[in-house]
Coordinates of C-alpha atoms in Angstrom, one line a residue:
X1 CA -5.5 -3.5 -50.7
X2 CA -4.4 -6.6 -52.6
X3 CA -3.3 -4.6 -55.5
X4 CA -1.2 -2.3 -53.3
X5 CA 0.2 -5.3 -51.5
X6 CA 1.2 -6.9 -54.8
X7 CA 2.9 -3.7 -55.9
X8 CA 5.0 -3.5 -52.7
X9 CA 5.9 -7.2 -53.0
X10 CA 7.0 -6.8 -56.6
X11 CA 8.9 -3.6 -55.8
X12 CA 10.8 -5.4 -53.0
X13 CA 11.7 -8.3 -55.2
X14 CA 12.9 -5.9 -57.9
X15 CA 15.2 -4.0 -55.6
X16 CA 16.7 -6.9 -53.6
X17 CA 17.1 -9.5 -56.3
X18 CA 18.4 -7.4 -59.0
X19 CA 21.6 -6.3 -57.5
X20 CA 23.5 -6.4 -60.8
X21 CA 21.3 -3.6 -62.2
X22 CA 20.5 -5.7 -65.3
X23 CA 17.2 -5.4 -67.2
X24 CA 14.5 -7.5 -65.6
X25 CA 11.2 -8.4 -67.2
X26 CA 8.2 -7.9 -65.1
X27 CA 6.6 -11.0 -66.8
X28 CA 8.4 -13.1 -64.2
X29 CA 6.0 -11.6 -61.7
X30 CA 3.0 -12.2 -63.9
X31 CA 1.0 -13.8 -61.1
X32 CA 1.2 -10.6 -59.1
X33 CA 1.5 -7.7 -61.5
X34 CA 2.0 -7.1 -65.3
X35 CA 3.0 -3.9 -66.8
X36 CA 4.1 -2.6 -70.2
X37 CA 5.1 0.8 -68.7
X38 CA 8.5 1.8 -70.1
X39 CA 9.6 3.0 -66.6
X40 CA 10.2 -0.7 -65.7
X41 CA 12.3 -1.6 -68.7
X42 CA 15.5 -0.3 -70.1
X43 CA 14.7 -1.4 -73.6
X44 CA 11.2 -0.2 -74.7
X45 CA 11.7 -0.9 -78.4
X46 CA 11.1 -4.1 -80.3
X47 CA 14.0 -5.8 -82.0
X48 CA 13.4 -3.9 -85.3
X49 CA 13.4 -0.6 -83.5
X50 CA 10.0 0.4 -85.0
X51 CA 7.4 -1.4 -83.1
X52 CA 6.0 0.4 -80.1
X53 CA 4.4 -1.4 -77.2
X54 CA 1.0 -0.3 -75.8
X55 CA 0.6 0.6 -72.2
X56 CA -1.0 -2.3 -70.4
X57 CA -1.9 -2.7 -66.8
X58 CA -3.1 -6.0 -65.3
X59 CA -4.4 -6.4 -61.7
X60 CA -5.7 -9.3 -59.8
X61 CA -9.5 -9.2 -59.0
X62 CA -10.1 -10.4 -55.5
X63 CA -13.8 -11.0 -56.0
X64 CA -13.7 -13.0 -59.3
X65 CA -10.3 -14.6 -58.8
X66 CA -9.3 -13.5 -62.3
X67 CA -7.1 -10.8 -63.8
X68 CA -8.4 -7.4 -65.2
X69 CA -6.2 -6.0 -68.0
X70 CA -6.4 -2.4 -69.3
X71 CA -4.3 -0.7 -72.0
X72 CA -3.6 2.8 -73.1
X73 CA -6.3 2.4 -75.8
X74 CA -8.9 2.0 -73.0
X75 CA -9.5 -1.7 -73.8
X76 CA -10.4 -3.9 -70.9
X77 CA -9.8 -7.6 -71.1
X78 CA -11.1 -10.0 -68.4
X79 CA -9.3 -13.3 -68.3
X80 CA -10.0 -16.3 -66.2
X81 CA -7.7 -18.6 -64.3
X82 CA -6.9 -20.3 -67.6
X83 CA -4.7 -17.4 -68.7
X84 CA -1.5 -18.6 -70.3
X85 CA -2.9 -22.1 -71.2
X86 CA -1.1 -22.1 -74.5
X87 CA -3.3 -20.7 -77.3
X88 CA -2.0 -18.3 -79.8
X89 CA -3.9 -15.2 -78.8
X90 CA -2.7 -15.5 -75.2
X91 CA 0.8 -16.0 -76.3
X92 CA 0.7 -12.7 -78.3
X93 CA -0.7 -10.9 -75.3
X94 CA 2.0 -12.4 -73.1
X95 CA 4.6 -11.2 -75.6
X96 CA 3.2 -7.7 -75.5
X97 CA 3.4 -7.7 -71.7
X98 CA 7.0 -8.8 -71.6
X99 CA 9.8 -6.3 -71.6
X100 CA 13.5 -6.5 -71.5
X101 CA 13.9 -9.4 -73.9
X102 CA 15.4 -7.4 -76.6
X103 CA 19.2 -8.0 -76.6
X104 CA 21.6 -5.2 -76.3
X105 CA 23.5 -6.4 -79.3
X106 CA 20.5 -5.5 -81.5
X107 CA 20.6 -2.0 -80.3
X108 CA 24.3 -1.7 -81.1
X109 CA 23.5 -2.4 -84.8
X110 CA 21.1 0.4 -85.1
X111 CA 22.5 3.6 -86.6
X112 CA 22.6 6.9 -84.9
X113 CA 19.4 8.1 -86.4
X114 CA 17.5 5.1 -85.0
X115 CA 19.1 5.6 -81.6
X116 CA 17.9 9.2 -81.6
X117 CA 14.4 8.2 -82.7
X118 CA 14.3 5.5 -80.0
X119 CA 15.4 7.9 -77.3
X120 CA 12.8 10.4 -78.3
X121 CA 10.1 7.7 -78.2
X122 CA 11.4 6.5 -74.8
X123 CA 11.2 10.0 -73.3
X124 CA 7.7 10.5 -74.7
X125 CA 6.6 7.1 -73.2
X126 CA 8.0 8.0 -69.8
X127 CA 6.2 11.3 -69.9
X128 CA 3.0 9.5 -70.9
X129 CA 3.4 6.9 -68.2
X130 CA 3.3 9.7 -65.6
X131 CA 0.6 11.9 -67.1
X132 CA -1.4 9.2 -68.8
X133 CA -2.4 5.8 -67.6
X134 CA 0.9 5.0 -65.8
X135 CA 1.9 5.1 -62.2
X136 CA 1.2 8.9 -61.9
X137 CA -2.5 8.3 -62.3
X138 CA -2.6 5.5 -59.8
X139 CA -0.6 7.1 -57.0
X140 CA -1.5 10.7 -57.8
X141 CA 2.0 12.0 -58.3
X142 CA 2.0 15.8 -58.6
X143 CA 4.7 18.3 -59.1
X144 CA 5.5 19.8 -55.7
X145 CA 6.0 23.5 -55.3
X146 CA 9.3 25.0 -54.3
X147 CA 9.6 26.0 -50.7
X148 CA 12.2 27.1 -48.2
X149 CA 12.3 26.7 -44.4
X150 CA 12.6 29.7 -42.1
X151 CA 12.9 29.8 -38.3
X152 CA 10.5 32.3 -36.7
X153 CA 10.5 33.4 -33.1
X154 CA 7.1 32.8 -31.5
X155 CA 7.7 35.6 -29.0
X156 CA 8.7 38.6 -31.2
X157 CA 8.3 37.4 -34.7
X158 CA 12.0 37.7 -35.7
X159 CA 12.9 35.3 -38.5
X160 CA 16.2 33.6 -39.4
X161 CA 17.3 31.4 -42.3
X162 CA 18.9 28.9 -39.9
X163 CA 18.1 27.7 -36.4
X164 CA 19.5 29.4 -33.4
X165 CA 19.1 28.3 -29.8
X166 CA 18.3 31.9 -28.7
X167 CA 16.4 34.5 -30.6
X168 CA 18.9 37.2 -31.6
X169 CA 16.2 39.9 -31.4
X170 CA 14.5 39.3 -28.0
X171 CA 17.1 37.0 -26.4
X172 CA 14.5 34.4 -25.6
X173 CA 15.5 30.7 -25.7
X174 CA 13.4 27.9 -27.1
X175 CA 11.1 30.1 -29.1
X176 CA 12.5 29.5 -32.7
X177 CA 10.2 27.2 -34.7
X178 CA 10.5 26.2 -38.3
X179 CA 8.0 27.5 -40.9
X180 CA 7.9 26.2 -44.5
X181 CA 7.2 29.0 -47.0
X182 CA 5.8 27.6 -50.3
X183 CA 6.1 29.7 -53.4
X184 CA 2.5 30.0 -54.6
X185 CA 0.8 32.2 -57.1
X186 CA -1.0 34.6 -54.7
X187 CA -2.8 37.7 -55.7
X188 CA -1.1 39.8 -53.2
X189 CA -2.8 43.1 -52.2
X190 CA -5.2 43.1 -55.1
X191 CA -8.0 45.6 -55.5
X192 CA -10.8 44.6 -53.2
X193 CA -14.2 46.2 -53.8
X194 CA -15.3 45.6 -50.3
X195 CA -12.3 47.1 -48.6
X196 CA -12.3 50.1 -51.0
X197 CA -15.7 51.2 -49.9
X198 CA -15.7 54.3 -47.8
X199 CA -18.2 54.7 -45.0
X200 CA -17.7 58.4 -44.9
X201 CA -19.1 60.4 -47.8
X202 CA -16.3 62.1 -49.7
X203 CA -16.1 63.7 -53.1
X204 CA -12.6 63.4 -54.6
X205 CA -13.1 66.7 -56.4
X206 CA -13.7 68.6 -53.2
X207 CA -10.6 67.5 -51.4
X208 CA -7.9 70.2 -51.3
X209 CA -5.4 71.6 -48.8
X210 CA -7.1 73.4 -45.9
X211 CA -5.7 76.0 -43.5
X212 CA -5.1 74.9 -40.0
X213 CA -7.4 77.5 -38.5
X214 CA -10.2 76.5 -40.8
X215 CA -10.2 72.8 -39.9
X216 CA -12.2 72.9 -36.7
X217 CA -14.2 76.0 -37.7
X218 CA -17.9 75.3 -37.2
X219 CA -17.3 72.0 -35.5
X220 CA -18.7 71.6 -32.0
X221 CA -16.5 70.1 -29.4
X222 CA -19.2 67.4 -28.6
X223 CA -18.8 66.1 -32.1
X224 CA -15.0 65.8 -31.8
X225 CA -15.2 63.2 -29.1
X226 CA -17.5 60.3 -28.3
X227 CA -18.2 60.8 -24.5
X228 CA -17.9 58.0 -22.0
X229 CA -20.1 58.9 -19.1
X230 CA -20.3 57.5 -15.6
X231 CA -17.6 56.5 -13.1
X232 CA -16.3 53.7 -15.4
X233 CA -16.5 55.8 -18.5
X234 CA -14.7 58.8 -16.9
X235 CA -11.8 56.5 -15.9
X236 CA -11.4 55.1 -19.4
X237 CA -11.9 58.6 -20.9
X238 CA -9.0 59.9 -18.7
X239 CA -6.6 57.4 -20.2
X240 CA -7.9 58.1 -23.8
X241 CA -7.5 61.9 -23.3
X242 CA -11.2 62.8 -23.0
X243 CA -13.1 60.1 -24.9
X244 CA -13.0 58.3 -28.2
X245 CA -12.2 60.3 -31.3
X246 CA -14.5 59.4 -34.3
X247 CA -12.5 57.6 -37.0
X248 CA -9.7 56.6 -34.7
X249 CA -8.2 53.1 -34.2
X250 CA -7.5 52.0 -30.6
X251 CA -5.5 48.9 -29.8
X252 CA -5.9 47.3 -26.3
X253 CA -3.3 44.7 -25.2
X254 CA -2.7 42.6 -22.1
X255 CA -2.2 39.2 -20.7
X256 CA -4.8 36.5 -21.4
X257 CA -7.6 36.6 -18.8
X258 CA -6.7 40.0 -17.5
X259 CA -10.1 41.4 -18.6
X260 CA -9.7 42.9 -22.1
X261 CA -13.0 41.4 -23.4
X262 CA -14.8 42.6 -20.2
X263 CA -13.4 46.1 -20.7
X264 CA -14.5 46.2 -24.4
X265 CA -18.0 44.8 -23.6
X266 CA -18.6 47.5 -20.9
X267 CA -17.4 50.2 -23.3
X268 CA -19.6 48.9 -26.1
X269 CA -22.7 48.9 -23.7
X270 CA -21.8 52.4 -22.5
X271 CA -21.7 53.9 -26.0
X272 CA -24.8 52.0 -27.1
X273 CA -26.9 53.1 -24.1
X274 CA -25.9 56.7 -24.5
X275 CA -27.2 57.6 -20.9
X276 CA -29.0 60.9 -20.6
X277 CA -26.5 63.3 -22.1
X278 CA -25.8 61.5 -25.4
X279 CA -28.1 59.8 -27.9
X280 CA -27.9 56.0 -28.1
X281 CA -25.7 54.8 -31.0
X282 CA -25.3 51.6 -32.9
X283 CA -22.3 49.5 -31.7
X284 CA -21.2 46.2 -33.3
X285 CA -19.1 43.8 -31.2
X286 CA -17.3 41.3 -33.5
X287 CA -15.7 38.3 -31.8
X288 CA -13.3 35.8 -33.5
X289 CA -12.8 33.7 -30.3
X290 CA -16.3 33.4 -28.8
X291 CA -19.7 32.6 -30.1
X292 CA -22.6 35.0 -29.9
X293 CA -24.2 32.8 -27.1
X294 CA -21.0 33.1 -25.0
X295 CA -20.9 36.8 -25.3
X296 CA -24.5 37.1 -24.5
X297 CA -24.0 35.0 -21.4
X298 CA -21.2 37.2 -20.1
X299 CA -23.3 40.3 -20.8
X300 CA -26.2 38.8 -18.8
X301 CA -23.9 38.2 -15.9
X302 CA -22.7 41.8 -16.0
X303 CA -26.3 43.1 -16.2
X304 CA -25.8 44.6 -19.7
X305 CA -28.8 44.9 -21.9
X306 CA -28.3 47.7 -24.4
X307 CA -30.8 47.7 -27.3
X308 CA -28.3 49.2 -29.9
X309 CA -25.5 46.7 -29.2
X310 CA -25.1 44.1 -31.9
X311 CA -23.1 40.9 -31.7
X312 CA -21.4 39.0 -34.6
X313 CA -19.0 36.1 -34.7
X314 CA -16.6 35.9 -37.7
X315 CA -13.0 36.1 -38.8
X316 CA -13.2 37.2 -42.4
X317 CA -12.7 41.0 -42.6
X318 CA -14.5 41.4 -45.9
X319 CA -17.4 39.3 -44.6
X320 CA -17.5 41.5 -41.5
X321 CA -17.6 44.7 -43.4
X322 CA -20.4 43.5 -45.7
X323 CA -22.5 42.4 -42.8
X324 CA -22.1 45.5 -40.7
X325 CA -22.3 48.1 -43.5
X326 CA -26.2 48.3 -43.5
X327 CA -26.1 49.0 -39.7
X328 CA -23.6 51.9 -40.1
X329 CA -22.3 51.5 -36.6
X330 CA -20.8 54.4 -34.6
X331 CA -18.2 52.1 -33.1
X332 CA -16.8 48.7 -34.3
X333 CA -15.1 46.4 -31.8
X334 CA -13.0 43.4 -33.0
X335 CA -12.0 40.9 -30.3
X336 CA -9.4 40.0 -31.1
X337 CA -7.3 41.4 -34.0
X338 CA -5.1 38.3 -34.2
X339 CA -8.1 36.1 -35.1
X340 CA -9.3 38.0 -38.2
X341 CA -7.7 37.7 -41.6
X342 CA -7.7 39.2 -45.1
X343 CA -8.0 36.8 -48.1
X344 CA -5.8 39.0 -50.3
X345 CA -2.9 38.8 -47.8
X346 CA -0.7 35.7 -47.6
X347 CA -0.3 34.2 -44.2
X348 CA -2.3 32.9 -41.3
X349 CA -4.5 35.0 -39.0
X350 CA -2.3 36.7 -36.3
X351 CA 0.9 36.4 -38.3
X352 CA 3.3 39.1 -39.2
X353 CA 1.6 39.9 -42.6
X354 CA -1.9 39.8 -41.1
X355 CA -1.8 41.4 -37.6
X356 CA 1.4 43.0 -37.1
X357 CA 2.5 41.0 -34.8
X358 CA 0.5 40.2 -31.7
X359 CA 1.9 37.5 -29.5
X360 CA -0.1 34.9 -27.5
X361 CA 0.3 37.0 -24.4
X362 CA -1.3 39.9 -26.1
X363 CA 1.8 42.0 -26.4
X364 CA 2.7 43.9 -29.6
X365 CA 6.0 42.5 -30.7
X366 CA 8.1 42.1 -33.8
X367 CA 8.3 45.0 -36.3
X368 CA 5.3 46.7 -34.5
X369 CA 3.6 47.5 -37.8
X370 CA 0.2 47.4 -36.1
X371 CA 1.3 49.7 -33.3
X372 CA 2.4 52.3 -35.9
X373 CA -0.9 52.2 -37.8
X374 CA -3.3 52.7 -34.8
X375 CA -3.9 56.0 -33.1
X376 CA -3.8 54.8 -29.5
X377 CA -2.3 51.8 -27.7
X378 CA -3.6 50.8 -24.3
X379 CA -2.3 48.1 -21.9
X380 CA -4.5 46.5 -19.3
X381 CA -2.3 45.2 -16.5
X382 CA -3.0 43.2 -13.3
X383 CA -1.6 40.5 -11.0
X384 CA -3.2 37.1 -10.8
X385 CA -3.4 37.3 -7.1
X386 CA -5.0 40.7 -7.1
X387 CA -8.4 41.9 -8.3
X388 CA -7.1 45.4 -9.2
X389 CA -6.4 46.3 -12.9
X390 CA -4.4 49.2 -14.3
X391 CA -5.2 50.7 -17.7
X392 CA -2.3 52.8 -19.0
X393 CA -1.6 54.4 -22.4
X394 CA 1.7 53.9 -24.2
X395 CA 0.7 55.7 -27.4
X396 CA -2.0 58.3 -27.8
X397 CA -2.3 60.8 -30.7
X398 CA -5.1 62.6 -29.1
X399 CA -4.0 62.8 -25.5
X400 CA -1.3 62.3 -22.9
X401 CA 0.5 58.9 -22.4
X402 CA 1.0 59.6 -18.7
X403 CA -2.5 58.9 -17.6
X404 CA -3.5 55.8 -15.6
X405 CA -6.9 54.2 -15.0
X406 CA -7.5 52.0 -11.9
X407 CA -10.2 49.4 -11.8
X408 CA -11.3 46.5 -9.6
X409 CA -12.6 43.3 -11.1
X410 CA -15.9 42.2 -9.7
X411 CA -18.8 39.9 -10.6
X412 CA -20.4 42.8 -12.5
X413 CA -17.2 43.6 -14.4
X414 CA -14.6 46.4 -13.9
X415 CA -15.5 48.9 -11.2
X416 CA -13.8 52.2 -10.6
X417 CA -11.5 52.5 -7.5
X418 CA -12.3 55.9 -5.8
X419 CA -9.2 55.8 -3.6
X420 CA -6.3 54.2 -5.4
X421 CA -4.0 54.6 -2.5
X422 CA -5.9 52.0 -0.6
X423 CA -4.3 49.4 -2.8
X424 CA -0.8 50.1 -1.5
X425 CA -1.5 51.0 2.2
X426 CA -2.2 48.9 5.2
X427 CA -4.1 49.8 8.3
X428 CA -1.7 51.4 10.8
X429 CA -1.9 51.4 14.6
X430 CA 0.6 53.8 16.2
X431 CA 0.3 52.0 19.5
X432 CA 1.8 48.8 18.2
X433 CA 5.6 48.4 18.5
X434 CA 5.7 46.0 15.6
X435 CA 5.1 48.8 13.1
X436 CA 8.6 50.2 13.5
X437 CA 10.2 50.6 10.1
X438 CA 7.1 51.6 8.1
X439 CA 6.9 54.9 6.2
X440 CA 4.6 56.3 3.6
X441 CA 5.9 57.8 0.3
X442 CA 4.0 59.8 -2.4
X443 CA 4.7 58.9 -6.0
X444 CA 3.3 60.1 -9.3
X445 CA 2.0 58.0 -12.2
X446 CA 0.8 60.2 -15.0
X447 CA -1.3 63.0 -13.5
X448 CA -2.3 61.0 -10.4
X449 CA -0.5 60.8 -7.1
X450 CA -0.4 57.6 -5.1
X451 CA 0.6 56.8 -1.6
X452 CA 2.7 53.7 -1.1
X453 CA 4.1 52.0 2.0
X454 CA 7.8 51.3 2.4
X455 CA 9.1 48.8 5.0
X456 CA 12.5 48.4 6.5
X457 CA 14.1 45.9 8.8
X458 CA 17.5 46.3 10.5
X459 CA 19.0 43.1 12.0
X460 CA 22.3 43.2 14.0
X461 CA 23.4 39.6 13.3
X462 CA 22.5 38.1 9.9
X463 CA 24.2 36.1 7.2
X464 CA 22.8 38.5 4.6
X465 CA 24.1 42.0 4.5
X466 CA 21.3 43.6 2.4
X467 CA 18.2 42.6 0.5
X468 CA 16.0 44.9 -1.5
X469 CA 12.5 44.5 -3.2
X470 CA 10.9 47.1 -5.3
X471 CA 13.8 49.7 -4.8
X472 CA 16.9 50.2 -7.0
X473 CA 19.8 48.6 -5.1
X474 CA 22.2 51.4 -6.0
X475 CA 19.7 53.9 -4.6
X476 CA 19.3 52.0 -1.4
X477 CA 23.1 51.7 -1.0
X478 CA 23.5 55.4 -1.3
X479 CA 20.7 56.2 1.2
X480 CA 22.2 53.8 3.8
X481 CA 25.7 55.3 3.3
X482 CA 24.3 58.9 3.7
X483 CA 22.6 57.8 6.9
X484 CA 25.8 56.4 8.3
X485 CA 28.0 59.3 7.3
X486 CA 25.8 62.4 7.5
X487 CA 23.1 61.4 10.1
X488 CA 25.5 59.5 12.4
X489 CA 23.6 56.2 12.6
X490 CA 25.8 53.2 13.4
X491 CA 24.2 50.8 11.0
X492 CA 27.4 49.5 9.4
X493 CA 27.1 46.2 11.3
X494 CA 23.4 45.7 10.6
X495 CA 21.7 43.8 7.8
X496 CA 19.1 46.1 6.1
X497 CA 16.1 44.7 4.4
X498 CA 13.8 47.0 2.3
X499 CA 10.5 46.2 0.7
X500 CA 7.7 48.1 -1.1
X501 CA 4.2 46.9 -0.3
X502 CA 2.0 45.3 -3.0
X503 CA 4.9 44.7 -5.4
X504 CA 5.2 48.3 -6.6
X505 CA 8.6 49.3 -8.1
X506 CA 9.8 52.7 -6.8
X507 CA 11.8 54.3 -9.6
X508 CA 11.6 58.1 -8.8
X509 CA 13.7 59.9 -6.2
X510 CA 10.6 61.3 -4.4
X511 CA 10.7 58.2 -2.2
X512 CA 14.2 58.8 -0.8
X513 CA 13.0 60.5 2.3
X514 CA 10.5 57.7 3.1
X515 CA 13.2 55.1 2.6
X516 CA 15.5 56.9 5.0
X517 CA 12.7 57.3 7.6
X518 CA 11.8 53.7 7.5
X519 CA 15.4 52.6 8.1
X520 CA 15.7 55.0 11.0
X521 CA 12.5 53.8 12.5
X522 CA 13.6 50.2 12.4
X523 CA 17.1 50.9 13.6
X524 CA 15.9 53.1 16.5
X525 CA 12.9 50.8 17.1
X526 CA 10.7 53.9 17.1
X527 CA 7.4 53.5 15.2
X528 CA 6.4 56.4 13.0
X529 CA 3.1 57.9 14.1
X530 CA 0.1 57.2 11.8
X531 CA -0.9 60.0 9.5
X532 CA 2.6 61.1 8.5
X533 CA 3.8 61.1 4.9
X534 CA 7.3 61.9 3.5
X535 CA 8.1 63.7 0.2
X536 CA 11.7 64.6 -0.9
X537 CA 14.9 63.6 -2.5
X538 CA 18.1 63.1 -0.5
X539 CA 21.5 64.4 -1.7
X540 CA 24.9 63.0 -0.8
X541 CA 25.4 65.7 1.8
X542 CA 22.2 64.6 3.6
X543 CA 20.3 67.7 2.4
X544 CA 16.7 67.4 1.2
X545 CA 15.7 68.5 -2.3
X546 CA 12.4 69.3 -4.0
X547 CA 10.9 67.0 -6.6
X548 CA 8.5 67.6 -9.4
X549 CA 4.7 68.1 -8.9
X550 CA 5.1 69.0 -5.2
X551 CA 1.7 70.7 -5.2
X552 CA -0.1 67.7 -6.6
X553 CA 1.6 65.3 -4.1
X554 CA 0.9 67.5 -1.1
X555 CA -2.8 68.0 -2.1
X556 CA -3.3 64.3 -2.4
X557 CA -1.9 63.7 1.0
X558 CA -4.2 66.3 2.5
X559 CA -7.3 64.9 0.7
X560 CA -6.6 61.4 2.2
X561 CA -6.8 62.8 5.7
X562 CA -3.1 62.8 6.7
X563 CA -2.1 65.0 9.7
X564 CA 1.5 65.8 8.8
X565 CA 3.7 65.8 5.7
X566 CA 7.5 66.1 5.9
X567 CA 8.9 68.0 2.9
X568 CA 12.1 70.0 2.1
X569 CA 12.2 73.4 3.7
X570 CA 12.3 75.1 0.3
X571 CA 8.9 73.6 -0.5
X572 CA 7.1 75.2 2.4
X573 CA 7.2 78.7 1.1
X574 CA 6.3 77.7 -2.5
X575 CA 3.3 75.7 -1.4
X576 CA 2.0 78.2 1.2
X577 CA -0.9 79.3 -0.9
X578 CA -2.4 75.7 -1.1
X579 CA -5.5 75.0 0.9
X580 CA -4.4 71.9 2.9
X581 CA -7.2 71.9 5.4
X582 CA -6.1 70.5 8.8
X583 CA -2.9 69.0 7.5
X584 CA 0.4 70.4 8.7
X585 CA 3.3 70.8 6.3
X586 CA 6.7 70.5 8.1
X587 CA 9.9 71.6 6.4
X588 CA 13.3 70.1 7.1
X589 CA 16.7 71.0 5.7
X590 CA 18.5 67.7 6.1
X591 CA 18.3 64.2 7.6
X592 CA 19.3 65.3 11.1
X593 CA 16.3 67.7 11.1
X594 CA 14.0 64.9 10.1
X595 CA 15.2 62.5 12.8
X596 CA 14.9 65.3 15.5
X597 CA 11.4 66.1 14.2
X598 CA 9.9 62.7 13.8
X599 CA 11.7 60.4 16.2
X600 CA 11.3 62.5 19.3
X601 CA 8.8 61.8 22.1
X602 CA 6.5 64.7 22.8

């Protein structure tokens, strides 16, 4: 500390007192610091131009109270407090440690050859002072690598060479952060013996083009899919298109805490157990976010105890492949992909070069390289205030992307919901006058039909003319205008409020008839009887039109125990062959027919 304090004191004196930029000898600061380093002197040659000065460093020893001197010849001289008392040897040493005493006039008398020689020696001494026993060794000066700064969006991964307040790719503000890219000698995507190993036996000499009809010849259907049995497995298999395909890559995304790890752990246990129809198989669950003890604790809470389920915590891909290769697992689960990394690829784990890019929220953003590589992309969705979870497919090379899986989060994990329509319906009581303005619509999500509840409220005197939740405003305006023009309802002076229960967004036209029925019920103050559902699209002339998948919608209404279903007249004849049980299917041509059928006291 004393040596560093002396250096700082000497440096400050040198800067503040030498304003004229004239050569200054460091011997004037002999009590603090002595140096023969040419960096601190403009004249490093003796008066004859031939004598070179050795590199000498002298520092104050705090314990002994003396000075310790070392030179470039690795000579160490320890001197007492009597240094500089006047003897001849000390005078010579003091002369060697003094710089800047050569006059500029002497240098002017030297010829051009001597000047060139002196400049060469000066440059060599400067280089030696940095790489040898000079300041470079004391302070550890190193040549810094070249680098440039980029601004990367933390939401979508878009990069810019300069800062912008708003990301020009995703239009999000406050997401641009600076990233310093240092030019280093990286190996890039070099050959990796671990990654080049193939788990499937393959002889390069036997690979040749094969006819399409010969690909699946002799292959059993049970070997083409890994079955997922049970209520939970059947719901997941519905979204995947029938089960897991061997050799495929499946990416599951979703918000933090929505239940992705729970879903993967249940799937791993399901495959490892095998149940009765399938043999147990080895499954490895690799986690880069949790320890093995944490995963085991969650499995114990969920009553999971499969014998062939192995747990491993790690983030190095090559290390993971080496550890699991002796097990030869049937399924490998990595939780999560943004935590693992590859040594041969530059960048941090979860970055654009390593994982694709996957955001903190679990969404696949940026160039979507990872989404193009995998075979299937699933999203697990859910509201924080609700225990229900929706698993939908946005990409599937082996099945449809229109399927939807519905689960409910419980203490034992995700459970299958047998009646999904219960999520969107409330208990109705036809004897209550407060239920006026409620109608049931039937919508499709994938291959499944859902019943949702639409609410309407008409107020004669209100400062707000119209407010809509879950319904397209343009669609709501059109239906209200058709009711006023074609059905003859005097609702021009009423404020209309529309809402879809449970926060569902109604985007298809099959809910037009239910919206009109709810508005009529609120305006006429006539509750719709329980057990009535509405399916149909409304035209500008007030006519009712058919929608797609009418048979699936009507069959779902009948299975849920509804008594009546209001549909377009054209759908009655086409659906006459359906077995609807006790449910009555009523056909109407226009809105006036619906009002006369539903809102009439028997």
